Short mmCIF file of C-alpha atoms and ligand atoms in Angstrom, two decimals:
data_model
loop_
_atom_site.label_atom_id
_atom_site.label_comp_id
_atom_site.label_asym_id
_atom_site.label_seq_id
_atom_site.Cartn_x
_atom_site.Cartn_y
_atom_site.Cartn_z
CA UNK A 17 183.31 171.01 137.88
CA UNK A 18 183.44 171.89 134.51
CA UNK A 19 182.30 168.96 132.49
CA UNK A 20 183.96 166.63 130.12
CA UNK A 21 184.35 166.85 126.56
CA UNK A 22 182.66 163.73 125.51
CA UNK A 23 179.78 164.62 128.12
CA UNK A 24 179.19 167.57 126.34
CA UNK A 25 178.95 165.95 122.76
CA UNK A 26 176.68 163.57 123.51
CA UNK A 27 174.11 165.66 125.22
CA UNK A 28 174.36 168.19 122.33
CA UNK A 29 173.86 164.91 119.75
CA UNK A 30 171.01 163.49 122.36
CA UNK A 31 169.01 166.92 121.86
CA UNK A 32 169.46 167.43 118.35
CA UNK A 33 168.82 163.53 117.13
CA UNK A 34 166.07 163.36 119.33
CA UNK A 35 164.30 165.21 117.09
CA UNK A 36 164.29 162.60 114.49
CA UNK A 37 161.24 160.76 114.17
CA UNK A 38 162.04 158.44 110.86
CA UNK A 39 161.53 154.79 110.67
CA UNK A 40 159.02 152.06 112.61
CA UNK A 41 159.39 150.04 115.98
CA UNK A 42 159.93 146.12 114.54
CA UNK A 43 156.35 144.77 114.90
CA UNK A 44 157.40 141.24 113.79
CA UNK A 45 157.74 139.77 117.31
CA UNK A 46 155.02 141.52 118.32
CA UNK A 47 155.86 142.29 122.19
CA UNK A 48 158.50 144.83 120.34
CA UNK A 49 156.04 146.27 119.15
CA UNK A 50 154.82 148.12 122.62
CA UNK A 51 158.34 149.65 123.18
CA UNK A 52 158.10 153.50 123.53
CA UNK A 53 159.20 154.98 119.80
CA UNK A 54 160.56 157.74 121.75
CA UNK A 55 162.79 156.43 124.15
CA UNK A 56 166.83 157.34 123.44
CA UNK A 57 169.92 156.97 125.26
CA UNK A 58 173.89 157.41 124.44
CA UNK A 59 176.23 155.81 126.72
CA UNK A 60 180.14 155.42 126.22
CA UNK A 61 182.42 153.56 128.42
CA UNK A 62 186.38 153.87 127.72
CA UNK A 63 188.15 150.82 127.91
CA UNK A 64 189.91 152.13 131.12
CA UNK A 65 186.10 152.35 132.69
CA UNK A 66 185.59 156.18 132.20
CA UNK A 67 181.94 156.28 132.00
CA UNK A 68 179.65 159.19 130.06
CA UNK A 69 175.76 158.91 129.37
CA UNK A 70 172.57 160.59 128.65
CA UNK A 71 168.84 160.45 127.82
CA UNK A 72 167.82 156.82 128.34
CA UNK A 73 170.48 154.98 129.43
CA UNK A 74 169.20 152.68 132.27
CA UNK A 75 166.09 151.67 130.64
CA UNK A 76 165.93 147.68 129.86
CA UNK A 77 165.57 146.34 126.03
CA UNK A 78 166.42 142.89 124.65
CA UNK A 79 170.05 142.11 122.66
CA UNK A 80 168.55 140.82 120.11
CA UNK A 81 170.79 140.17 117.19
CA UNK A 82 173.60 142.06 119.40
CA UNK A 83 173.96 138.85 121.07
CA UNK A 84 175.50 137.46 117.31
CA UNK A 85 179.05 138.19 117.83
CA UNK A 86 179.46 136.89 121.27
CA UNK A 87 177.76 133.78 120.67
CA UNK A 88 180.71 133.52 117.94
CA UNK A 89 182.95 134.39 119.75
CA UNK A 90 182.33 131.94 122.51
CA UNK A 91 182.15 129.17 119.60
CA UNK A 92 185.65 130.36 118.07
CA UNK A 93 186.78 129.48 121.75
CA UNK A 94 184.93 126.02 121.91
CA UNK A 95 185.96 124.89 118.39
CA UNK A 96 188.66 127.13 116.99
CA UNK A 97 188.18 129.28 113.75
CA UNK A 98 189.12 126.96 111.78
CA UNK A 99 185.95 124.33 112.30
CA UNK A 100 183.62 126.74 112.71
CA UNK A 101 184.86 127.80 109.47
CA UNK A 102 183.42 124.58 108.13
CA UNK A 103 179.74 125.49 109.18
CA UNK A 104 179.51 129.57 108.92
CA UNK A 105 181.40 132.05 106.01
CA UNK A 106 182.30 135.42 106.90
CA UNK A 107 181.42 137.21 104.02
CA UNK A 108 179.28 139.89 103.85
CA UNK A 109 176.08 138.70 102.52
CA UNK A 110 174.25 142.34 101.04
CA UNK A 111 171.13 140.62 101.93
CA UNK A 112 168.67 140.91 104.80
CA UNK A 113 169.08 139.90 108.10
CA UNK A 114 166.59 137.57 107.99
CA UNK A 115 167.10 136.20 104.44
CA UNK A 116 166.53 132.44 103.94
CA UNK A 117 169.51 131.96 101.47
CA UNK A 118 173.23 129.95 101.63
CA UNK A 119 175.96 130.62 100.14
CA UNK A 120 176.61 129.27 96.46
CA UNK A 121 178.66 126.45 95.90
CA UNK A 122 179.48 126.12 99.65
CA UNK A 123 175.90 126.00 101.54
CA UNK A 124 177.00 127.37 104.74
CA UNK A 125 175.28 131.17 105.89
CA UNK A 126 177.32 133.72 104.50
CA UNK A 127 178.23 134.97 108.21
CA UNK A 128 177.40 134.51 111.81
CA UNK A 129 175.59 137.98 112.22
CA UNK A 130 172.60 137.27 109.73
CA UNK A 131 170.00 135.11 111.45
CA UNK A 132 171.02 131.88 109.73
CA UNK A 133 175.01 132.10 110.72
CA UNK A 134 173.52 133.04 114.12
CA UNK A 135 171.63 129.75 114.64
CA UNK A 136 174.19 128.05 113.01
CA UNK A 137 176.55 128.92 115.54
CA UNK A 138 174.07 128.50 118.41
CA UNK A 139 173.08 125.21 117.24
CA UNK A 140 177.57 124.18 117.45
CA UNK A 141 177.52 125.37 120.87
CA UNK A 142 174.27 123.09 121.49
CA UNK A 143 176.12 120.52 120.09
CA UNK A 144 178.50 120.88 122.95
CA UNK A 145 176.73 122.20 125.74
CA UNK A 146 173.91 120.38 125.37
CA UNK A 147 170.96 122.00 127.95
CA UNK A 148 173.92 123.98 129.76
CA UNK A 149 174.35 126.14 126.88
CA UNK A 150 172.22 129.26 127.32
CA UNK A 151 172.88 129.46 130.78
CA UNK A 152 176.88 129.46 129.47
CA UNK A 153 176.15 132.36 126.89
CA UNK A 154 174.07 134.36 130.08
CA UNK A 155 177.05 133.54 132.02
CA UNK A 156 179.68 135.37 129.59
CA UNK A 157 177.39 137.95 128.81
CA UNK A 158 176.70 139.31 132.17
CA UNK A 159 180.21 139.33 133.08
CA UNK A 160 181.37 141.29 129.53
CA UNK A 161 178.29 144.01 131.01
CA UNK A 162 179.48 143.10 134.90
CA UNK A 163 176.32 142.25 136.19
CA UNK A 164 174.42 139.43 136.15
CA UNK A 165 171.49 139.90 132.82
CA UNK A 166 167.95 138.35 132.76
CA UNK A 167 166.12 137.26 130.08
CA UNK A 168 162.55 139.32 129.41
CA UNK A 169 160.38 135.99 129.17
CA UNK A 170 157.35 138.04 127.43
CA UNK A 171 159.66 138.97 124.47
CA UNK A 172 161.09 135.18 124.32
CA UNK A 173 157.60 133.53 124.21
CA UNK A 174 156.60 135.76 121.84
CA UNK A 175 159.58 135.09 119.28
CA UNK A 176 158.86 131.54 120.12
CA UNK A 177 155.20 131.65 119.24
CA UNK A 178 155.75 133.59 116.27
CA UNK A 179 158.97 132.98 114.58
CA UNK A 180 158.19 131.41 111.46
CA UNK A 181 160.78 132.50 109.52
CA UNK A 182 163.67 131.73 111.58
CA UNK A 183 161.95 128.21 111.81
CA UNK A 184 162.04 128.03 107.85
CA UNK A 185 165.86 128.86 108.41
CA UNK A 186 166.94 126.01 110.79
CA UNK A 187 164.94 123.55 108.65
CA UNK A 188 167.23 124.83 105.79
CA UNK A 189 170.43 124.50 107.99
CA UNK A 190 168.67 121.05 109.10
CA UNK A 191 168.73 119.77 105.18
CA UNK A 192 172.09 121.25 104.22
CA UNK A 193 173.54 118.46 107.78
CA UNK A 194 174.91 122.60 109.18
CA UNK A 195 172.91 121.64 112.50
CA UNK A 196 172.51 118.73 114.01
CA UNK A 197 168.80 117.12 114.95
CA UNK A 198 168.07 118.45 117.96
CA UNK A 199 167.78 121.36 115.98
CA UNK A 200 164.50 122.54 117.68
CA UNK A 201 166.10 122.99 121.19
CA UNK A 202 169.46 125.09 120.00
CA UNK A 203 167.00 126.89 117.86
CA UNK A 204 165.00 127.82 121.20
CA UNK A 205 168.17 128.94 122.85
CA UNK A 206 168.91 131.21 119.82
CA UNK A 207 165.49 132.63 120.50
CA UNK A 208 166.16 133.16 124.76
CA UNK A 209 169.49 134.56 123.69
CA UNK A 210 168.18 137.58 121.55
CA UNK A 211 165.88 138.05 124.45
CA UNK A 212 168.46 139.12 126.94
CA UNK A 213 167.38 142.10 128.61
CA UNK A 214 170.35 144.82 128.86
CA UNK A 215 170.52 148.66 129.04
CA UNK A 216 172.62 150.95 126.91
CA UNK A 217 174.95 151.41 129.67
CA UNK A 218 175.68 147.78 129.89
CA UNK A 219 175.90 147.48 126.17
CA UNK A 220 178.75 150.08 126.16
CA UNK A 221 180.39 148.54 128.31
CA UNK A 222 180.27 144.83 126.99
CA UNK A 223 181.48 146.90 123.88
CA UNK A 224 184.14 148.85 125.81
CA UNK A 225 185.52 144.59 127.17
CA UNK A 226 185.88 143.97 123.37
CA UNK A 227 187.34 147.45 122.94
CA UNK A 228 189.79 146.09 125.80
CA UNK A 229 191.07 143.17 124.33
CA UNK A 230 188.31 141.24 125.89
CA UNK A 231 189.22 142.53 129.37
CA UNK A 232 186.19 143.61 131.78
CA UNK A 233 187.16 147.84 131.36
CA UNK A 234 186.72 148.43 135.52
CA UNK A 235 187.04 145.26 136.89
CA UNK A 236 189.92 143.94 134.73
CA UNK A 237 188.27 140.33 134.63
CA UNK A 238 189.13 138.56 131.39
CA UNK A 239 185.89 137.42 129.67
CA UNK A 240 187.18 137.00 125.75
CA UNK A 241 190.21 135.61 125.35
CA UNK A 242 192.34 137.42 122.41
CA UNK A 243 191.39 135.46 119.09
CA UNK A 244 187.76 135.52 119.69
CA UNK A 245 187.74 139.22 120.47
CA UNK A 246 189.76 139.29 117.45
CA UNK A 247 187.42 137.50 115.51
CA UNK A 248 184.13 139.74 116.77
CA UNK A 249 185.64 142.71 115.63
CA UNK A 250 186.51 141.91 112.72
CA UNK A 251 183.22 140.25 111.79
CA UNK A 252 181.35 142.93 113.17
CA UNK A 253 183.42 145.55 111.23
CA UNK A 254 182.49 143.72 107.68
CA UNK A 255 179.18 142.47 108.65
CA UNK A 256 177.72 144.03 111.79
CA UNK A 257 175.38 146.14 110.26
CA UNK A 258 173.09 143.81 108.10
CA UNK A 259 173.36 145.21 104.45
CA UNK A 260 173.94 148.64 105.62
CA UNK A 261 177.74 146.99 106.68
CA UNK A 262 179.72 148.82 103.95
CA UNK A 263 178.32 151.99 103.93
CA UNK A 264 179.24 152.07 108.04
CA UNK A 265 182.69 151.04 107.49
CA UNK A 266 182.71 154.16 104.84
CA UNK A 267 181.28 156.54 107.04
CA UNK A 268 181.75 155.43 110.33
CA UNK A 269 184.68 152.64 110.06
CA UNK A 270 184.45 151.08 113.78
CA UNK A 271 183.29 147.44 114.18
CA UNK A 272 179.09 147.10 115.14
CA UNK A 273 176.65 145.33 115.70
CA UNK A 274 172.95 146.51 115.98
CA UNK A 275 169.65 144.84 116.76
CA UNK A 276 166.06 144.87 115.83
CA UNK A 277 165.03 145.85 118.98
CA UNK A 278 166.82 149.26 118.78
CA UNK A 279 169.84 148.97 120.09
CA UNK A 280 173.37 149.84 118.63
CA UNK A 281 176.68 148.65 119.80
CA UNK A 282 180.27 150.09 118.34
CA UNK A 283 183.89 149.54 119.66
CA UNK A 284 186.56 151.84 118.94
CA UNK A 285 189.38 149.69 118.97
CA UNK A 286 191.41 149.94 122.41
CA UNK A 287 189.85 153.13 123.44
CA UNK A 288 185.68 153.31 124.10
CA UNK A 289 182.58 151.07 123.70
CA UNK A 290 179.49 152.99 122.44
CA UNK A 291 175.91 152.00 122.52
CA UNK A 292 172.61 154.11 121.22
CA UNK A 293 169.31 152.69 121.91
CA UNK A 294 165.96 154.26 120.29
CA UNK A 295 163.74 151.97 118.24
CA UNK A 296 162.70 153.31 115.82
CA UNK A 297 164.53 151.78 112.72
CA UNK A 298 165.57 152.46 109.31
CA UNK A 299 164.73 150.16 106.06
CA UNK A 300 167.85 148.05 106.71
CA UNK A 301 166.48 147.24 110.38
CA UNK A 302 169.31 149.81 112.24
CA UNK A 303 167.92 152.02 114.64
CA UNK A 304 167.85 155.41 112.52
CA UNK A 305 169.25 157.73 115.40
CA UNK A 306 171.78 155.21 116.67
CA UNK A 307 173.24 155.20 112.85
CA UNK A 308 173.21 159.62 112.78
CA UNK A 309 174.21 159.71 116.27
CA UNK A 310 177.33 157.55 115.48
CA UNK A 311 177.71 158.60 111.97
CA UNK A 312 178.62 161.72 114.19
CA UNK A 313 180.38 160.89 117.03
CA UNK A 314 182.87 159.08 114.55
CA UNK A 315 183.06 162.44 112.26
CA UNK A 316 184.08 164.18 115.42
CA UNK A 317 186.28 162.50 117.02
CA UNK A 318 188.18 161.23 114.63
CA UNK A 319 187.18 157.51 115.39
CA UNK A 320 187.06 155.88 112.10
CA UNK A 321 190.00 153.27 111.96
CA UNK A 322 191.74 154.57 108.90
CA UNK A 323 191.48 158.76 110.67
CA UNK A 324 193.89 157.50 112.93
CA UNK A 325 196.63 159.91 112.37
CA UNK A 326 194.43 162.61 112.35
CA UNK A 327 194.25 165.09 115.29
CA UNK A 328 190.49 163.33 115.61
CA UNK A 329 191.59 160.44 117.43
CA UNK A 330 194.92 161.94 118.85
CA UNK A 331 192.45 164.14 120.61
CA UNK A 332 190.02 161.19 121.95
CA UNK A 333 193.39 159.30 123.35
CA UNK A 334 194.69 162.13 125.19
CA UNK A 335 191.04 162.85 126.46
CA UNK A 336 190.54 159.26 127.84
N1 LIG B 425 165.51 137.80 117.27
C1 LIG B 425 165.59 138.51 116.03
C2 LIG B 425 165.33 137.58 114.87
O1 LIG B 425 165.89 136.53 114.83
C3 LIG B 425 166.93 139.16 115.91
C4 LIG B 425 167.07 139.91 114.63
C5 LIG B 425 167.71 141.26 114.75
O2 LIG B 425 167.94 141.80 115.83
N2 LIG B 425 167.93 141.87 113.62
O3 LIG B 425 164.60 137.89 113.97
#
């Protein structure tokens, strides 16, 4: 059987990006610093459950920071946008992910994917859930992937141990009343959320249920209901990609979301959930073949949200 299009593009992109060697492996939590530099995988998932992949698809790596939207989302669906509002901006912040900074005037984090909107909103689901609440965010991320995710407990204890910064960030959101005193414990659940292991194949698909209007793509099971997924998107299209966010919307114009451990998740709206993982990463803290590989795929198939009239995406609907 001859095989598909999309098959064929991504094994041609897997062979030529593989060949790029720029950027470093994070070392800052220093288990992530023994994953292989080399390691690469493409997988796409349609949001009718079409699946294509290649290269390193089925090997395990944490969420990391990928884990930022659907912890949002999950708190836009405990507290409504509007009180969450109160506590997180969503406004680009052209800063790093990691910056310990507020926004003037209003002293909330500019958005929910750096890593002070992130424990932020971890911290308001704390608030609610009280000890329940990372087993609640496992819960809804396994079934956006459809099976049921682990945590990789070297990778949390070593975040633990050694995230000082992040620590320097809570006690900010601590003095500015954003999260509330038990701020140590939500803080630890931030940490065993970014340490959700996951392979490329289930991060395209997680991105393929947001491309499907937060329905499961093969099983049809509902896991976001329709403002959160809403909300995701649209946060990850304006701030998904740290301060590397409005250059992607220019050149590749799909919501994302990446993380420090390599990974790379994009949704083309109603149509296919991508996901690259290689760790090596660029200056900004994307992975560096993730952002070509996409910067591609997007070029060629017509996926950026504002080509839609073009043959481009005519072509990927009628393919899918
Ligand atoms: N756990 C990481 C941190 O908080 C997540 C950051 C990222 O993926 N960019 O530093």
């Amino acid at each position: 059987m001859e095989k598909h299009e999309l098959q064929v593009v991504i094994e041609d992109l897997h062979e030529r990006y593989g060949r790029l060697t720029t950027g470093e492996v994070a070392t800052y939590i220093p288990e992530l610093s023994k994953a292989d530099p080399e390691r690469f995988g493409i997988a796409m998932v349609s949001s009718s459950g079409q699946l294509f992949k290649t290269g390193d698809c089925d090997v395990p790596f944490t969420i990391q920071s990928v884990s930022k939207p659907f912890t949002f989302g999950l708190a836009i669906e405990a507290y409504g946008a509007e009180r969450v509002s109160q506590y997180v901006g969503v406004e680009p912040s052209g800063d790093a992910f990691n910056a310990i900074e507020l926004q003037h005037g209003t002293n909330r984090p500019f958005n929910p994917m750096v890593n002070s909107g992130a424990i932020t909103v971890t911290a308001l689901l704390h608030a609610k859930y009280g000890r329940e609440t990372f087993d609640i965010i496992l819960d809804r991320t396994s079934k956006a992937a459809g099976r049921p995710l682990v945590v990789d407990e070297a990778v949390y204890e070593s975040e633990r141990r050694t995230g000082h910064r992040n620590r320097a960030i809570a006690h900010l959101l601590l003095n500015f009343g954003l999260v509330h005193d038990e701020a140590e414990s939500a803080f630890d659940v931030y940490f065993r959320q970014c340490a959700i292991l996951l392979t490329a194949v289930d991060l395209a698909t997680m991105a393929a249920t947001l491309s499907n209007m937060g329905q499961h793509p093969v099983t049809g099971d509902p896991v976001f209901d329709l403002t959160s997924t809403r909300a995701m998107l649209a946060i990850m299209f304006t701030c998904g990609m740290y301060d590397y966010s409005g250059e992607w919307a220019y050149r590749v114009g799909v919501p994302a979301k990446s993380g420090v451990s390599g990974g790379v998740m994009a949704v083309v709206n109603r149509q296919l959930g991508i996901a690259t993982y290689s760790p090596r990463l660029d200056t900004r803290g994307n992975s560096a073949r993730g952002i070509e590989t996409c910067v591609e795929l997007a070029s060629r198939f017509g996926l950026h949200a504002f080509d839609c009239l073009n043959v481009g995406s005519s072509f990927l609907t009628t393919m899918l």
